[in-house]
Amino acid sequence: MPRRPALLATALALALGLTGCAAPPRTMSASSAAAEAAPFPALVPLDPLLVAAGQPRNTPPVAAPDLSAPILARVSALRARAASLRAPAIDAATLARIRAGIDTTALQ
């Protein structure tokens, strides 16, 4: 029974490997000789197209709302939180009490 998964994996690898050797299908079958011989489309300036669409090219950009105040408030709140997380978990008085209660003579 232990050979069945290995056989299945080998067969799958072989099948995938052989599909990689096949020629890719021709997806652009709509291109004909006439389409390939056709001239390149003419390029036109962008300004007349934008004016025709009702959007002149040289319009000033729309100003985004001022988001600096909320962002700066969030930055200061995150910095305060980071400072509180950097603080020691045990205050100095508790740490001194813990160290005083440990008998280190057995460690020597």
XYZ file of N, CA and C in Angstrom:
324
model
N 0.794 -1.207 0.000
C 0.000 0.000 0.000
C 0.837 1.273 0.000
N 2.024 1.286 0.596
C 2.769 2.537 0.639
C 3.255 2.983 -0.734
N 3.210 2.108 -1.740
C 3.698 2.489 -3.065
C 2.651 3.270 -3.850
N 1.394 3.204 -3.451
C 0.334 3.854 -4.208
C 0.481 5.380 -4.229
N 0.734 6.081 -3.105
C 0.911 7.538 -3.172
C 2.134 7.933 -3.998
N 3.204 7.147 -3.912
C 4.389 7.456 -4.706
C 4.102 7.274 -6.191
N 3.341 6.237 -6.536
C 2.981 5.995 -7.927
C 2.078 7.105 -8.445
N 1.141 7.533 -7.627
C 0.243 8.612 -8.016
C 1.013 9.917 -8.213
N 1.939 10.206 -7.314
C 2.736 11.424 -7.435
C 3.617 11.382 -8.674
N 4.172 10.226 -8.976
C 5.008 10.088 -10.171
C 4.178 10.273 -11.432
N 2.997 9.679 -11.475
C 2.126 9.814 -12.643
C 1.690 11.263 -12.826
N 1.391 11.940 -11.742
C 0.984 13.341 -11.823
C 2.135 14.212 -12.316
N 3.333 13.968 -11.808
C 4.502 14.738 -12.246
C 4.788 14.492 -13.720
N 4.638 13.258 -14.165
C 4.857 12.927 -15.567
C 3.818 13.617 -16.453
N 2.564 13.597 -16.035
C 1.509 14.239 -16.821
C 1.731 15.747 -16.906
N 2.099 16.362 -15.803
C 2.353 17.800 -15.826
C 3.579 18.136 -16.660
N 4.584 17.291 -16.592
C 5.780 17.524 -17.391
C 5.509 17.416 -18.877
N 4.684 16.462 -19.265
C 4.371 16.298 -20.682
C 3.481 17.414 -21.208
N 2.610 17.961 -20.392
C 1.781 19.071 -20.868
C 2.624 20.311 -21.088
N 3.740 20.427 -20.397
C 4.630 21.562 -20.624
C 5.352 21.460 -21.952
N 5.426 20.282 -22.533
C 6.107 20.093 -23.812
C 5.189 20.354 -24.998
N 3.905 20.479 -24.779
C 2.962 20.672 -25.871
C 3.066 22.094 -26.409
N 2.727 22.256 -27.677
C 2.735 23.583 -28.293
C 1.569 24.399 -27.742
N 1.784 25.681 -27.461
C 0.685 26.493 -26.931
C -0.378 26.712 -28.002
N -1.632 26.828 -27.598
C -2.693 27.038 -28.579
C -2.575 28.427 -29.206
N -2.995 28.549 -30.447
C -2.950 29.835 -31.140
C -4.177 30.630 -30.715
N -3.959 31.676 -29.937
C -5.081 32.443 -29.402
C -5.450 33.617 -30.285
N -4.546 34.068 -31.125
C -4.827 35.233 -31.962
C -5.171 34.769 -33.376
N -6.155 33.912 -33.506
C -6.530 33.377 -34.809
C -7.313 34.389 -35.632
N -7.781 35.490 -35.025
C -8.571 36.480 -35.743
C -7.704 37.363 -36.629
N -6.389 37.371 -36.438
C -5.544 38.224 -37.265
C -5.375 37.580 -38.635
N -5.730 38.337 -39.624
C -5.620 37.836 -40.990
C -4.488 38.569 -41.689
N -4.235 38.192 -42.914
C -3.181 38.847 -43.688
C -3.548 40.306 -43.936
N -4.843 40.582 -44.145
C -5.275 41.964 -44.384
C -5.090 42.812 -43.132
N -5.350 42.237 -41.969
C -5.179 42.984 -40.727
C -3.709 43.245 -40.450
N -2.864 42.295 -40.786
C -1.437 42.487 -40.562
C -0.838 43.465 -41.554
N -1.419 43.585 -42.750
C -0.908 44.506 -43.763
C -1.497 45.902 -43.622
N -2.474 46.081 -42.762
C -3.122 47.389 -42.603
C -2.136 48.397 -42.027
N -2.297 49.678 -42.378
C -1.384 50.694 -41.847
C -1.645 50.938 -40.366
N -0.638 51.481 -39.711
C -0.751 51.800 -38.289
C -1.763 52.926 -38.117
N -2.591 52.922 -37.082
C -3.577 53.991 -36.898
C -2.895 55.343 -36.718
N -3.563 56.377 -37.175
C -3.011 57.731 -37.069
C -3.071 58.199 -35.619
N -2.017 58.856 -35.185
C -1.966 59.417 -33.839
C -2.495 60.842 -33.882
N -3.366 61.181 -32.955
C -3.936 62.531 -32.899
C -3.538 63.178 -31.584
N -3.473 64.515 -31.544
C -3.138 65.196 -30.292
C -4.222 64.963 -29.244
N -3.826 65.006 -28.000
C -4.740 64.716 -26.904
C -5.641 65.901 -26.569
N -5.150 67.129 -26.754
C -5.927 68.315 -26.364
C -7.295 68.391 -27.041
N -7.409 68.215 -28.362
C -8.750 68.286 -28.967
C -9.695 67.205 -28.449
N -9.164 66.049 -28.156
C -10.028 64.986 -27.634
C -10.554 65.339 -26.246
N -9.692 65.918 -25.404
C -10.127 66.301 -24.063
C -11.126 67.446 -24.102
N -10.911 68.409 -24.991
C -11.852 69.524 -25.116
C -13.199 69.007 -25.608
N -13.175 68.076 -26.547
C -14.425 67.500 -27.047
C -15.149 66.731 -25.952
N -14.409 66.171 -25.029
C -15.021 65.431 -23.929
C -15.441 66.349 -22.792
N -15.120 67.643 -22.896
C -15.506 68.580 -21.845
C -14.516 68.648 -20.706
N -13.328 68.174 -20.912
C -12.305 68.206 -19.870
C -11.041 68.838 -20.440
N -10.886 70.153 -20.298
C -9.666 70.773 -20.797
C -8.438 70.211 -20.088
N -7.333 70.206 -20.806
C -6.130 69.542 -20.307
C -5.485 70.289 -19.156
N -5.475 71.588 -19.189
C -4.729 72.365 -18.200
C -5.595 72.822 -17.031
N -6.447 71.977 -16.536
C -7.241 72.335 -15.362
C -6.409 72.103 -14.116
N -6.564 72.959 -13.124
C -5.792 72.750 -11.892
C -6.278 71.487 -11.183
N -5.388 70.791 -10.535
C -5.803 69.572 -9.838
C -6.693 69.894 -8.644
N -7.552 68.977 -8.329
C -8.444 69.139 -7.187
C -7.642 68.847 -5.922
N -7.732 69.759 -4.977
C -6.965 69.597 -3.742
C -7.588 68.507 -2.882
N -6.749 67.702 -2.327
C -7.204 66.655 -1.417
C -7.486 67.274 -0.056
N -8.389 66.700 0.710
C -8.644 67.250 2.044
C -7.396 67.141 2.913
N -7.255 68.087 3.821
C -6.081 68.106 4.690
C -6.219 67.006 5.734
N -5.380 66.012 5.624
C -5.418 64.874 6.533
C -4.257 64.883 7.510
N -3.497 65.976 7.534
C -2.300 65.977 8.369
C -2.639 65.965 9.856
N -3.690 66.667 10.285
C -4.009 66.716 11.720
C -4.384 65.334 12.273
N -5.286 64.587 11.640
C -5.591 63.253 12.177
C -4.395 62.301 12.117
N -3.596 62.430 11.066
C -2.435 61.544 10.955
C -1.421 61.865 12.037
N -1.175 63.159 12.274
C -0.225 63.537 13.322
C -0.728 63.125 14.703
N -2.040 63.195 14.923
C -2.599 62.754 16.202
C -2.393 61.249 16.378
N -2.594 60.501 15.309
C -2.385 59.045 15.386
C -0.912 58.721 15.611
N -0.026 59.475 14.968
C 1.411 59.248 15.149
C 1.802 59.474 16.596
N 1.319 60.563 17.186
C 1.688 60.837 18.580
C 1.087 59.793 19.523
N -0.127 59.325 19.238
C -0.729 58.284 20.075
C 0.057 56.975 19.966
N 0.500 56.636 18.755
C 1.278 55.410 18.582
C 2.646 55.519 19.243
N 3.255 56.704 19.188
C 4.547 56.885 19.859
C 4.396 56.781 21.373
N 3.304 57.328 21.913
C 3.069 57.220 23.355
C 2.843 55.759 23.750
N 2.123 55.037 22.927
C 1.889 53.621 23.219
C 3.191 52.829 23.150
N 4.030 53.141 22.162
C 5.318 52.454 22.045
C 6.202 52.754 23.242
N 6.171 53.993 23.727
C 6.973 54.342 24.904
C 6.487 53.585 26.130
N 5.169 53.432 26.264
C 4.655 52.688 27.417
C 4.991 51.200 27.314
N 5.068 50.676 26.102
C 5.434 49.268 25.933
C 6.923 49.036 26.174
N 7.744 50.074 25.969
C 9.177 49.944 26.235
C 9.500 50.007 27.715
N 8.578 50.469 28.522
C 8.817 50.587 29.963
C 8.983 49.189 30.558
N 9.727 49.075 31.656
C 9.889 47.749 32.266
C 8.553 47.211 32.779
N 8.394 45.897 32.689
C 7.146 45.270 33.109
C 7.018 45.239 34.624
N 8.142 45.192 35.311
C 8.143 45.149 36.780
C 8.815 46.424 37.270
N 8.127 47.153 38.126
C 8.710 48.398 38.638
C 9.895 48.093 39.554
N 10.687 49.111 39.852
C 11.942 48.936 40.591
C 11.709 48.400 42.002
N 10.660 48.864 42.689
C 10.403 48.418 44.061
C 10.060 46.927 44.097
N 9.227 46.476 43.184
C 8.858 45.063 43.135
C 10.063 44.208 42.763
N 10.881 44.683 41.832
C 12.068 43.944 41.435
C 13.051 43.809 42.597
N 13.205 44.866 43.391
C 14.092 44.804 44.561
C 13.554 43.813 45.587
N 12.236 43.800 45.777
C 11.620 42.864 46.714
C 11.801 41.419 46.249
N 11.690 41.186 44.946
C 11.879 39.838 44.404
C 13.320 39.388 44.596
N 14.242 40.265 44.262
C 15.658 39.907 44.382
C 16.063 39.679 45.837
N 15.452 40.396 46.755
C 15.769 40.212 48.170
C 15.232 38.882 48.680
N 14.171 38.380 48.081
C 13.568 37.140 48.539
C 14.219 35.898 47.976
N 15.155 36.022 47.038
C 15.804 34.858 46.432
C 17.087 34.543 47.185
N 17.197 33.299 47.601
C 18.400 32.848 48.301
C 19.370 32.304 47.256
N 20.460 33.016 47.016
C 21.420 32.617 45.988
C 22.563 31.769 46.529
N 22.536 31.410 47.815
C 23.639 30.617 48.373
C 23.674 29.209 47.806
N 22.529 28.683 47.410
C 22.485 27.331 46.859
C 23.072 27.291 45.449
N 23.157 28.429 44.787
C 23.672 28.466 43.425
C 25.191 28.490 43.379
N 25.829 28.720 44.485
C 27.286 28.851 44.480
C 27.982 27.564 44.764
